[in-house]
Short mmCIF file of C-alpha atoms (C1' of nucleotides) in Angstrom, two decimals:
data_model
loop_
_atom_site.label_atom_id
_atom_site.label_comp_id
_atom_site.label_asym_id
_atom_site.label_seq_id
_atom_site.Cartn_x
_atom_site.Cartn_y
_atom_site.Cartn_z
CA UNK A 1 -49.90 -27.60 57.02
CA UNK A 2 -47.86 -27.35 60.00
CA UNK A 3 -47.03 -24.21 61.37
CA UNK A 4 -44.76 -22.13 60.86
CA UNK A 5 -44.22 -21.19 64.64
CA UNK A 6 -43.50 -24.75 65.04
CA UNK A 7 -40.92 -24.33 61.70
CA UNK A 8 -38.90 -21.50 63.89
CA UNK A 9 -38.80 -22.90 67.24
CA UNK A 10 -38.34 -26.47 67.42
CA UNK A 11 -36.29 -26.89 63.76
CA UNK A 12 -34.63 -29.47 64.45
CA UNK A 13 -36.81 -32.07 66.52
CA UNK A 14 -39.35 -31.39 63.04
CA UNK A 15 -37.05 -32.39 60.97
CA UNK A 16 -35.81 -35.56 63.57
CA UNK A 17 -39.40 -35.86 63.55
CA UNK A 18 -40.23 -36.03 60.09
CA UNK A 19 -37.73 -38.61 59.22
CA UNK A 20 -39.90 -40.74 60.95
CA UNK A 21 -42.29 -40.24 57.55
CA UNK A 22 -39.38 -41.18 55.87
CA UNK A 23 -39.08 -36.41 54.86
CA UNK A 24 -36.02 -34.85 53.87
CA UNK A 25 -36.76 -31.82 55.46
CA UNK A 26 -33.51 -30.49 56.09
CA UNK A 27 -33.85 -27.76 52.86
CA UNK A 28 -36.53 -27.49 52.00
CA UNK A 29 -37.14 -25.83 55.91
CA UNK A 30 -33.32 -23.87 55.99
CA UNK A 31 -35.23 -22.51 52.97
CA UNK A 32 -38.41 -21.24 55.12
CA UNK A 33 -36.62 -20.31 58.43
CA UNK A 34 -35.28 -18.30 56.15
CA UNK A 35 -38.14 -16.24 54.29
CA UNK A 36 -39.48 -15.90 57.39
CA UNK A 37 -36.82 -13.53 57.83
CA UNK A 38 -36.62 -11.47 55.02
CA UNK A 39 -40.85 -11.45 55.13
CA UNK A 40 -40.39 -10.40 59.02
CA UNK A 41 -38.12 -7.67 58.20
CA UNK A 42 -39.67 -6.77 55.20
CA UNK A 43 -42.86 -6.19 57.38
CA UNK A 44 -40.81 -4.22 59.46
CA UNK A 45 -39.48 -1.65 57.27
CA UNK A 46 -42.79 -1.65 54.98
CA UNK A 47 -44.13 -1.46 58.27
CA UNK A 48 -42.99 1.70 59.80
CA UNK A 49 -43.09 3.24 55.99
CA UNK A 50 -47.06 3.28 56.26
CA UNK A 51 -46.65 4.73 59.47
CA UNK A 52 -45.52 7.81 58.06
CA UNK A 53 -48.02 7.99 54.98
CA UNK A 54 -50.03 8.30 57.35
CA UNK A 55 -49.18 10.18 60.00
CA UNK A 56 -48.40 12.46 56.96
CA UNK A 57 -51.63 11.70 55.16
CA UNK A 58 -53.36 12.80 58.44
CA UNK A 59 -50.99 15.47 58.58
CA UNK A 60 -51.87 17.42 55.02
CA UNK A 61 -55.96 17.33 55.93
CA UNK A 62 -54.48 19.41 58.95
CA UNK A 63 -53.06 22.06 56.80
CA UNK A 64 -55.68 21.98 53.83
CA UNK A 65 -58.02 22.47 56.42
CA UNK A 66 -55.83 26.05 58.23
CA UNK A 67 -54.88 26.85 54.45
CA UNK A 68 -51.60 26.57 54.73
CA UNK A 69 -51.12 24.85 51.38
CA UNK A 70 -47.85 25.28 50.54
CA UNK A 71 -46.66 22.79 53.06
CA UNK A 72 -50.27 20.57 52.55
CA UNK A 73 -48.39 20.35 48.90
CA UNK A 74 -44.77 19.79 50.19
CA UNK A 75 -46.18 16.77 52.31
CA UNK A 76 -47.68 15.20 48.78
CA UNK A 77 -45.05 15.26 47.94
CA UNK A 78 -43.45 13.77 50.35
CA UNK A 79 -45.72 10.93 50.59
CA UNK A 80 -45.71 10.47 47.15
CA UNK A 81 -41.96 9.10 47.65
CA UNK A 82 -43.13 6.80 50.55
CA UNK A 83 -45.19 5.17 48.22
CA UNK A 84 -42.78 4.35 45.80
CA UNK A 85 -41.06 2.74 47.68
CA UNK A 86 -43.83 0.28 49.46
CA UNK A 87 -44.65 -0.56 46.53
CA UNK A 88 -41.15 -3.04 45.98
CA UNK A 89 -41.85 -4.25 49.36
CA UNK A 90 -45.64 -5.00 49.39
CA UNK A 91 -44.69 -7.07 46.49
CA UNK A 92 -41.61 -8.86 48.26
CA UNK A 93 -43.37 -9.33 51.26
CA UNK A 94 -46.40 -11.56 49.32
CA UNK A 95 -43.97 -13.18 47.15
CA UNK A 96 -42.02 -13.91 50.73
CA UNK A 97 -45.93 -15.54 51.81
CA UNK A 98 -46.54 -17.22 49.09
CA UNK A 99 -42.80 -19.02 48.97
CA UNK A 100 -43.19 -19.25 52.82
CA UNK A 101 -46.81 -21.03 52.61
CA UNK A 102 -45.94 -23.84 49.09
CA UNK A 103 -43.60 -24.95 50.85
CA UNK A 104 -45.38 -25.41 54.56
CA UNK A 105 -48.14 -27.35 51.90
CA UNK A 106 -46.25 -30.45 50.80
CA UNK A 107 -44.91 -30.44 54.34
CA UNK A 108 -46.94 -33.21 56.00
CA UNK A 109 -47.92 -33.45 59.28
CA UNK A 110 -45.72 -34.73 62.53
CA UNK A 111 -45.95 -37.79 63.32
CA UNK A 112 -46.68 -39.01 67.42
CA UNK A 113 -43.76 -40.50 69.31
CA UNK A 114 -45.98 -43.74 69.58
CA UNK A 115 -45.71 -44.09 65.60
CA UNK A 116 -43.39 -47.06 64.61
CA UNK A 117 -40.78 -46.91 62.46
CA UNK A 118 -41.25 -48.73 59.60
CA UNK A 119 -41.70 -48.84 55.57
CA UNK A 120 -45.32 -50.29 54.45
CA UNK A 121 -47.75 -52.17 55.66
CA UNK A 122 -45.84 -55.09 56.75
CA UNK A 123 -44.38 -52.95 60.14
CA UNK A 124 -48.12 -51.87 60.81
CA UNK A 125 -48.52 -52.26 65.13
CA UNK A 126 -50.99 -54.89 66.09
CA UNK A 127 -52.24 -52.99 69.64
CA UNK A 128 -54.95 -55.13 70.15
CA UNK A 129 -57.62 -58.34 68.85
CA UNK A 130 -60.81 -60.15 69.94
CA UNK A 131 -64.21 -61.10 68.48
CA UNK A 132 -64.39 -64.64 66.92
CA UNK A 133 -62.72 -66.85 64.29
CA UNK A 134 -65.14 -68.02 62.09
CA UNK A 135 -64.27 -71.75 60.88
CA UNK A 136 -65.20 -72.02 57.59
CA UNK A 137 -64.62 -75.71 55.88
CA UNK A 138 -63.16 -75.34 52.49
CA UNK A 139 -65.73 -75.36 50.43
CA UNK A 140 -66.87 -71.37 52.43
CA UNK A 141 -67.50 -69.50 49.16
CA UNK A 142 -65.84 -65.37 48.83
CA UNK A 143 -68.40 -62.67 49.26
CA UNK A 144 -69.30 -62.19 45.50
CA UNK A 145 -70.36 -65.18 44.95
CA UNK A 146 -72.61 -65.61 47.97
CA UNK A 147 -73.87 -62.21 46.56
CA UNK A 148 -74.09 -64.06 43.42
CA UNK A 149 -75.85 -67.21 44.73
CA UNK A 150 -78.33 -65.19 46.31
CA UNK A 151 -79.21 -62.50 44.22
CA UNK A 152 -78.24 -59.54 47.20
CA UNK A 153 -75.33 -58.11 45.31
CA UNK A 154 -75.52 -57.04 41.08
CA UNK A 155 -72.17 -56.22 40.35
CA UNK A 156 -72.88 -56.71 36.70
CA UNK A 157 -76.56 -54.20 36.71
CA UNK A 158 -74.05 -52.07 38.11
CA UNK A 159 -71.35 -51.93 35.56
CA UNK A 160 -74.69 -51.72 32.09
CA UNK A 161 -75.82 -48.33 34.53
CA UNK A 162 -73.21 -46.41 35.42
CA UNK A 163 -70.06 -48.56 35.67
CA UNK A 164 -67.44 -50.91 38.05
CA UNK A 165 -66.90 -49.96 41.40
CA UNK A 166 -71.23 -49.04 41.28
CA UNK A 167 -72.55 -52.36 42.59
CA UNK A 168 -76.52 -52.27 42.89
CA UNK A 169 -77.97 -54.03 45.86
CA UNK A 170 -80.93 -55.97 45.88
CA UNK A 171 -83.13 -56.69 47.89
CA UNK A 172 -82.46 -58.24 51.70
CA UNK A 173 -78.91 -56.73 50.40
CA UNK A 174 -80.48 -53.80 49.72
CA UNK A 175 -82.26 -53.87 53.29
CA UNK A 176 -78.80 -55.51 54.92
CA UNK A 177 -77.35 -51.65 53.34
CA UNK A 178 -80.58 -49.15 55.60
CA UNK A 179 -80.09 -51.30 58.32
CA UNK A 180 -76.06 -50.96 58.90
CA UNK A 181 -76.20 -47.33 58.24
CA UNK A 182 -79.75 -47.42 61.03
CA UNK A 183 -77.46 -49.64 63.46
CA UNK A 184 -74.20 -47.31 63.71
CA UNK A 185 -76.01 -43.63 63.93
CA UNK A 186 -77.58 -45.48 66.70
CA UNK A 187 -74.59 -46.58 68.24
CA UNK A 188 -72.98 -43.17 67.44
CA UNK A 189 -75.83 -40.92 68.88
CA UNK A 190 -76.10 -43.27 72.43
CA UNK A 191 -72.86 -42.57 72.93
CA UNK A 192 -72.57 -39.04 72.54
CA UNK A 193 -72.25 -37.71 68.87
CA UNK A 194 -74.76 -35.71 67.46
CA UNK A 195 -76.44 -36.69 64.12
CA UNK A 196 -75.63 -34.30 60.98
CA UNK A 197 -77.08 -35.14 57.62
CA UNK A 198 -74.41 -33.15 54.98
CA UNK A 199 -74.04 -32.16 51.93
CA UNK A 200 -72.82 -34.35 49.81
CA UNK A 201 -70.81 -31.73 47.29
CA UNK A 202 -68.66 -29.35 47.64
CA UNK A 203 -67.43 -26.30 46.53
CA UNK A 204 -63.55 -25.69 46.61
CA UNK A 205 -62.41 -23.96 49.89
CA UNK A 206 -64.20 -26.92 51.51
CA UNK A 207 -61.57 -29.09 49.91
CA UNK A 208 -58.47 -27.13 51.13
CA UNK A 209 -59.60 -27.39 54.33
CA UNK A 210 -59.80 -30.77 55.01
CA UNK A 211 -57.00 -30.94 52.33
CA UNK A 212 -57.81 -33.32 49.73
CA UNK A 213 -56.95 -30.71 47.32
CA UNK A 214 -54.74 -29.41 46.52
CA UNK A 215 -52.57 -33.06 46.17
CA UNK A 216 -55.34 -35.40 45.93
CA UNK A 217 -57.35 -34.18 43.67
CA UNK A 218 -57.56 -36.50 40.99
CA UNK A 219 -59.04 -38.45 43.86
CA UNK A 220 -62.64 -36.72 43.20
CA UNK A 221 -65.21 -36.78 41.07
CA UNK A 222 -66.12 -33.20 40.27
CA UNK A 223 -68.80 -31.42 38.87
CA UNK A 224 -66.92 -29.11 36.28
CA UNK A 225 -70.22 -26.23 35.33
CA UNK A 226 -70.46 -25.56 38.71
CA UNK A 227 -67.01 -26.81 39.93
CA UNK A 228 -67.76 -28.62 42.91
CA UNK A 229 -66.93 -32.21 43.79
CA UNK A 230 -68.10 -35.11 45.06
CA UNK A 231 -68.01 -35.52 48.83
CA UNK A 232 -64.78 -39.35 49.14
CA UNK A 233 -66.09 -38.33 52.69
CA UNK A 234 -68.78 -37.04 55.17
CA UNK A 235 -65.68 -36.03 56.60
CA UNK A 236 -65.43 -33.64 54.60
CA UNK A 237 -68.39 -31.54 55.07
CA UNK A 238 -68.66 -31.60 58.59
CA UNK A 239 -64.94 -30.94 59.34
CA UNK A 240 -65.80 -27.76 57.41
CA UNK A 241 -68.30 -26.48 59.31
CA UNK A 242 -65.67 -25.83 61.78
CA UNK A 243 -63.93 -24.19 59.14
CA UNK A 244 -62.94 -20.63 60.11
CA UNK A 245 -64.60 -20.95 63.82
CA UNK A 246 -64.13 -20.20 66.49
CA UNK A 247 -65.39 -22.19 69.52
CA UNK A 248 -65.21 -21.71 72.98
CA UNK A 249 -63.37 -23.95 75.41
CA UNK A 250 -66.62 -25.04 77.42
CA UNK A 251 -67.89 -26.17 73.88
CA UNK A 252 -65.06 -28.44 73.34
CA UNK A 253 -65.23 -31.66 71.66
CA UNK A 254 -67.20 -31.16 69.71
CA UNK A 255 -67.88 -34.24 68.56
CA UNK A 256 -70.39 -35.16 65.30
CA UNK A 257 -71.86 -38.15 63.86
CA UNK A 258 -72.72 -38.75 59.36
CA UNK A 259 -73.75 -41.01 57.68
CA UNK A 260 -73.12 -39.84 53.97
CA UNK A 261 -72.92 -41.98 50.50
CA UNK A 262 -68.64 -42.13 49.42
CA UNK A 263 -67.83 -41.25 46.39
CA UNK A 264 -63.87 -41.68 45.34
CA UNK A 265 -62.10 -42.71 41.59
CA UNK A 266 -59.37 -44.81 43.32
CA UNK A 267 -57.22 -44.06 40.10
CA UNK A 268 -54.64 -46.39 39.90
CA UNK A 269 -57.10 -49.29 42.32
CA UNK A 270 -56.39 -52.74 40.70
CA UNK A 271 -56.25 -56.41 40.99
CA UNK A 272 -57.84 -58.80 44.13
CA UNK A 273 -57.97 -55.39 45.75
CA UNK A 274 -60.41 -54.26 43.95
CA UNK A 275 -62.42 -57.47 43.65
CA UNK A 276 -65.62 -57.65 44.81
CA UNK A 277 -66.45 -55.15 48.01
CA UNK A 278 -63.65 -54.74 48.62
CA UNK A 279 -62.49 -50.90 46.85
CA UNK A 280 -65.96 -49.49 45.07
CA UNK A 281 -66.60 -45.60 43.30
CA UNK A 282 -69.24 -45.40 45.73
CA UNK A 283 -70.14 -46.34 48.84
CA UNK A 284 -71.86 -46.02 52.51
CA UNK A 285 -69.90 -44.81 55.15
CA UNK A 286 -70.37 -43.19 58.90
CA UNK A 287 -68.26 -41.22 60.32
CA UNK A 288 -67.45 -39.83 63.66
CA UNK A 289 -65.64 -36.43 63.98
CA UNK A 290 -64.47 -34.50 66.70
CA UNK A 291 -62.16 -31.67 67.39
CA UNK A 292 -61.09 -30.82 70.79
CA UNK A 293 -58.30 -28.91 72.80
CA UNK A 294 -54.66 -30.28 72.62
CA UNK A 295 -54.56 -31.57 76.49
CA UNK A 296 -57.62 -33.53 75.51
CA UNK A 297 -57.56 -35.00 72.04
CA UNK A 298 -55.73 -37.99 72.63
CA UNK A 299 -58.13 -39.50 75.65
CA UNK A 300 -61.21 -38.46 72.69
CA UNK A 301 -58.09 -41.18 69.99
CA UNK A 302 -59.15 -44.00 73.02
CA UNK A 303 -62.62 -42.71 73.28
CA UNK A 304 -63.42 -42.93 69.56
CA UNK A 305 -60.69 -46.54 69.58
CA UNK A 306 -63.76 -48.14 72.20
CA UNK A 307 -66.28 -46.97 70.53
CA UNK A 308 -65.20 -48.79 67.19
CA UNK A 309 -64.20 -51.38 68.87
CA UNK A 310 -67.90 -51.92 70.69
CA UNK A 311 -69.15 -52.12 66.94
CA UNK A 312 -67.39 -54.42 65.64
CA UNK A 313 -68.30 -57.14 68.71
CA UNK A 314 -71.59 -55.86 68.37
CA UNK A 315 -71.52 -57.45 65.14
CA UNK A 316 -69.26 -60.47 66.58
CA UNK A 317 -67.04 -60.06 64.21
CA UNK A 318 -62.47 -61.12 64.47
CA UNK A 319 -60.56 -57.51 64.60
CA UNK A 320 -58.07 -56.14 65.54
CA UNK A 321 -56.01 -52.73 65.82
CA UNK A 322 -53.41 -51.73 63.22
CA UNK A 323 -51.14 -48.79 64.82
CA UNK A 324 -49.79 -47.15 61.33
CA UNK A 325 -46.20 -46.87 60.99
CA UNK A 326 -43.41 -44.07 59.73
CA UNK A 327 -44.32 -45.36 56.38
CA UNK A 328 -48.08 -45.91 56.20
CA UNK A 329 -49.05 -42.90 57.47
CA UNK A 330 -51.56 -40.52 56.17
CA UNK A 331 -49.83 -37.12 55.15
CA UNK A 332 -51.79 -34.94 57.26
CA UNK A 333 -52.22 -37.89 60.07
CA UNK A 334 -50.15 -37.50 63.58
CA UNK A 335 -51.33 -41.23 64.49
CA UNK A 336 -54.13 -43.90 62.71
CA UNK A 337 -55.36 -46.62 63.94
CA UNK A 338 -56.72 -48.55 61.71
CA UNK A 339 -59.08 -51.65 62.53
CA UNK A 340 -59.57 -54.47 60.57
CA UNK A 341 -61.81 -57.30 60.73
CA UNK A 342 -60.76 -60.41 59.01
CA UNK A 343 -62.73 -61.94 55.87
CA UNK A 344 -62.78 -65.66 56.44
CA UNK A 345 -63.07 -66.85 52.82
CA UNK A 346 -60.79 -64.07 51.43
CA UNK A 347 -58.41 -65.32 53.92
CA UNK A 348 -57.51 -61.71 54.24
CA UNK A 349 -57.47 -58.95 56.76
CA UNK A 350 -59.82 -56.14 55.15
CA UNK A 351 -59.77 -52.24 56.38
CA UNK A 352 -63.37 -51.16 57.87
CA UNK A 353 -62.27 -48.12 59.47
CA UNK A 354 -58.99 -45.82 60.20
CA UNK A 355 -59.37 -44.07 63.45
CA UNK A 356 -56.35 -40.81 63.47
CA UNK A 357 -55.93 -37.68 65.05
CA UNK A 358 -54.92 -34.85 62.79
CA UNK A 359 -53.79 -32.95 65.86
CA UNK A 360 -53.36 -28.41 64.24
CA UNK A 361 -52.34 -29.80 61.14
CA UNK A 362 -56.09 -29.73 59.23
CA UNK A 363 -56.95 -26.73 62.12
CA UNK A 364 -54.17 -25.00 60.73
CA UNK A 365 -55.14 -24.61 57.48
CA UNK A 366 -59.00 -24.69 58.10
CA UNK A 367 -58.44 -21.61 60.96
CA UNK A 368 -60.90 -24.09 63.60
CA UNK A 369 -59.18 -22.31 66.52
CA UNK A 370 -60.63 -22.40 70.43
CA UNK A 371 -60.33 -19.25 72.62
CA UNK A 372 -59.90 -20.52 75.51
CA UNK A 373 -60.55 -19.73 79.78
CA UNK A 374 -57.73 -16.81 79.41
CA UNK A 375 -59.06 -14.93 76.42
CA UNK A 376 -56.82 -16.44 74.44
CA UNK A 377 -57.18 -18.67 70.75
CA UNK A 378 -54.83 -21.50 69.90
CA UNK A 379 -56.19 -24.26 66.56
CA UNK A 380 -57.67 -26.94 67.86
CA UNK A 381 -56.63 -30.45 67.41
CA UNK A 382 -59.55 -32.64 64.99
CA UNK A 383 -59.72 -36.14 65.08
CA UNK A 384 -62.26 -38.68 62.63
CA UNK A 385 -63.20 -41.98 61.89
CA UNK A 386 -64.85 -44.48 60.04
CA UNK A 387 -67.93 -46.28 62.28
CA UNK A 388 -67.65 -47.89 60.24
CA UNK A 389 -67.73 -48.17 56.59
CA UNK A 390 -69.77 -50.69 54.74
CA UNK A 391 -68.90 -52.63 51.53
CA UNK A 392 -66.19 -54.91 54.27
CA UNK A 393 -67.91 -55.67 57.20
CA UNK A 394 -70.80 -56.28 54.64
CA UNK A 395 -68.27 -59.06 52.26
CA UNK A 396 -67.20 -60.13 56.19
CA UNK A 397 -70.35 -60.63 57.25
CA UNK A 398 -72.06 -62.10 54.34
CA UNK A 399 -68.71 -64.65 54.35
CA UNK A 400 -67.99 -65.03 58.06
CA UNK A 401 -71.48 -65.50 58.25
CA UNK A 402 -72.38 -68.59 56.28
CA UNK A 403 -73.84 -71.62 57.44
CA UNK A 404 -76.31 -74.23 55.51
CA UNK A 405 -79.37 -71.89 56.20
CA UNK A 406 -77.12 -69.25 54.11
CA UNK A 407 -76.17 -66.19 55.72
CA UNK A 408 -76.83 -65.59 59.78
CA UNK A 409 -77.05 -62.03 60.93
CA UNK A 410 -75.43 -60.98 64.24
CA UNK A 411 -77.71 -60.77 66.99
CA UNK A 412 -77.90 -57.08 66.95
CA UNK A 413 -78.76 -56.14 63.81
CA UNK A 414 -81.60 -58.58 63.74
CA UNK A 415 -83.93 -55.12 64.95
CA UNK A 416 -81.97 -53.25 62.14
CA UNK A 417 -82.21 -55.51 58.90
CA UNK A 418 -85.61 -57.56 60.48
CA UNK A 419 -84.51 -60.58 59.44
CA UNK A 420 -81.79 -63.76 60.95
CA UNK A 421 -80.75 -64.96 57.51
CA UNK A 422 -80.50 -64.35 53.82
CA UNK A 423 -81.71 -67.01 52.08
"C1'" G B 1 -83.12 -19.19 32.53
"C1'" G B 2 -84.94 -13.85 33.91
"C1'" U B 3 -85.58 -8.85 37.32
"C1'" G B 4 -84.62 -6.98 41.60
"C1'" A B 5 -81.60 -5.43 46.49
"C1'" G B 6 -77.93 -6.97 49.90
"C1'" G B 7 -72.91 -8.76 51.73
"C1'" U B 8 -69.94 -4.15 58.20
"C1'" G B 9 -67.41 -7.65 64.39
"C1'" G B 10 -70.63 -13.54 67.79
"C1'" G B 11 -76.37 -11.27 66.55
"C1'" U B 12 -79.36 -7.03 64.51
"C1'" G B 13 -77.58 -3.22 62.77
"C1'" A B 14 -75.60 2.75 61.98
"C1'" G B 15 -71.75 5.27 59.10
"C1'" U B 16 -71.38 8.07 51.30
"C1'" G B 17 -64.07 11.20 51.26
"C1'" G B 18 -59.96 12.61 57.65
"C1'" C B 19 -63.32 13.79 63.92
"C1'" U B 20 -64.34 4.62 61.53
"C1'" G B 21 -61.15 -0.31 63.38
"C1'" A B 22 -65.35 1.67 62.99
"C1'" A B 23 -72.15 4.00 66.92
"C1'" A B 24 -76.72 2.36 69.09
"C1'" C B 25 -79.11 -2.14 70.89
"C1'" C B 26 -78.47 -7.24 71.75
"C1'" A B 27 -75.38 -11.68 73.81
"C1'" C B 28 -71.03 -13.65 76.22
"C1'" C B 29 -67.89 -12.35 80.15
"C1'" A B 30 -65.41 -10.22 85.13
"C1'" G B 31 -67.76 -6.31 89.08
"C1'" U B 32 -70.96 -4.73 92.03
"C1'" U B 33 -75.97 -4.51 94.54
"C1'" U B 34 -78.91 -8.58 96.16
"C1'" G B 35 -80.46 -14.18 101.11
"C1'" C B 36 -81.06 -17.06 95.97
"C1'" U B 37 -82.24 -16.45 91.22
"C1'" A B 38 -83.60 -12.25 88.60
"C1'" A B 39 -83.38 -7.82 87.06
"C1'" A B 40 -80.58 -2.98 87.56
"C1'" C B 41 -75.22 -0.24 87.09
"C1'" U B 42 -70.14 -0.63 85.87
"C1'" G B 43 -66.38 -2.08 83.16
"C1'" A B 44 -64.60 -4.90 79.94
"C1'" C B 45 -65.27 -7.25 75.14
"C1'" G B 46 -62.43 -8.54 67.48
"C1'" U B 47 -58.83 -11.26 64.03
"C1'" A B 48 -53.89 -11.71 61.80
"C1'" C B 49 -49.35 -10.49 61.38
"C1'" G B 50 -44.40 -7.37 62.75
"C1'" G B 51 -41.58 -5.36 67.20
"C1'" G B 52 -40.69 -5.71 72.49
"C1'" U B 53 -39.35 -9.41 78.65
"C1'" A B 54 -44.04 -7.11 79.26
"C1'" A B 55 -47.36 -2.43 79.77
"C1'" C B 56 -47.23 -1.18 74.59
"C1'" C B 57 -46.82 0.11 70.02
"C1'" G B 58 -47.26 -0.45 64.61
"C1'" U B 59 -49.50 -2.38 60.02
"C1'" A B 60 -53.46 -5.37 57.37
"C1'" C B 61 -58.58 -6.31 57.32
"C1'" C B 62 -65.99 -3.90 56.86
"C1'" G B 63 -68.06 -11.16 50.76
"C1'" G B 64 -62.95 -10.54 47.78
"C1'" G B 65 -59.41 -8.53 43.95
"C1'" G B 66 -57.30 -3.98 41.19
"C1'" G B 67 -58.08 1.33 40.41
"C1'" U B 68 -58.82 7.33 41.64
"C1'" U B 69 -57.08 10.30 46.02
"C1'" C B 70 -52.32 13.23 50.24
"C1'" G B 71 -55.72 9.92 52.57
"C1'" A B 72 -61.69 4.63 51.40
"C1'" A B 73 -66.27 0.92 55.22
"C1'" U B 74 -67.44 5.54 51.57
"C1'" C B 75 -66.25 6.78 44.65
"C1'" C B 76 -65.12 3.58 39.76
"C1'" C B 77 -64.10 -1.60 37.28
"C1'" C B 78 -64.17 -6.82 38.03
"C1'" C B 79 -65.64 -11.88 40.58
"C1'" C B 80 -68.32 -14.42 43.95
"C1'" C B 81 -71.72 -14.92 47.41
"C1'" U B 82 -76.99 -13.98 49.59
"C1'" C B 83 -82.39 -13.38 49.74
"C1'" A B 84 -86.90 -11.34 46.99
"C1'" C B 85 -90.18 -12.49 42.88
"C1'" C B 86 -91.62 -14.19 38.33
"C1'" G B 87 -91.11 -18.83 35.46
"C1'" C B 88 -89.23 -24.18 35.72
"C1'" C B 89 -88.85 -28.15 38.14
"C1'" A B 90 -89.25 -32.33 42.79
#
RNA sequence: GGUGAGGUGGGUGAGUGGCUGAAACCACCAGUUUGCUAAACUGACGUACGGGUAACCGUACCGGGGGUUCGAAUCCCCCCCUCACCGCCA
């Protein structure tokens, strides 16, 4: 969530920037500022009353020691009075605070100035592209048919065991999954990221920390008996490592990578978007996470983009990078770049990575801070990105790699798959 | 699942009603000494909110919530978590 400070000190600017996300913040921010004024006044009054009561309590102790009973009794009566008066102030203060927080929670992050205006996917800006364009014949098959032809991914079997969206990978299909995970983790490690193996199930506090709760509760699988959530991405457990932590500036940027299975209910999805590997309830992903100073976070973001680009390049896939417009930007993000690869047989772009800077938005809820050289504590910036999500990469590898001999694997991957063709 | 022990600052750990926002030790930071390093010595050293240009002052916080009391880390109640042993299982 946004900090109270930015709202009270840069009110007009905040309202202006929120408009780019198509969020009209004028009223709610006015309310917050009013509530904050009342909150401050109440606290000042309450603190004074409590200070007086504390003083009296000390005096009573002294008077008792000296045997001045009647004076002590008089002081006691006075503290009782004060206590009565603080009751209401205490309640008011709590109310003001929760009212303010409730409002802060529904205000999205401020978009960075670089974020283009726009309503939806069509307004996203292509900032860079590359990779070899495949030349497939008219008889090129979509990946779900290739999966069947080579018997490497069985969607029906997944339906039998679990349900739609839980495919079963077999033979070279399964080996390709394992190879990609290994390939991504090795690359991340060589780029300086510390490998983490996190829990795949998290508690409520972690869900709130990264912002999946309360708003996206319906998107996560929930274990009722233990009140735990299956993670939708490794971002959740990895970022929560730094919840309630004060880092030293010298430790930044923190660079972590983690593989995990990811679980998403994807409530409300339908149609061709969910065909084959395009959208699953369980999938594999390697994530990169950074915690950084505000001064350096945009350098970090660029390094993350450059890094992800090396992955799609090594996989010999045609790619482009989109800078998401205000309307397409997620609630918590200040700026997001999506990597898409071209799926030649489906003739459409598939999102395989989303790299974002959340600035202090996530850190504020996480209470992830750092100590500057001059000993001040400040909120960190948090960033994350997929590097990469497997299913759509597999879809693109299958479709773009199809040839007479089967499906050709990119050179960089062969040391991991130990085979050159799926045939 | 059963039984027991325990949750105090970055760490270890003292503290059973006022002198405690919290001893001591360790770590970290600054300085002195030193040819360098080490050692030794000196000092500083929690977080949040509120007030103030600032120095600084006030309030709250000893797992969380409630209660008793003029006054609670300390007493009472509820909850959460961790550890140990046993059982069960991988």
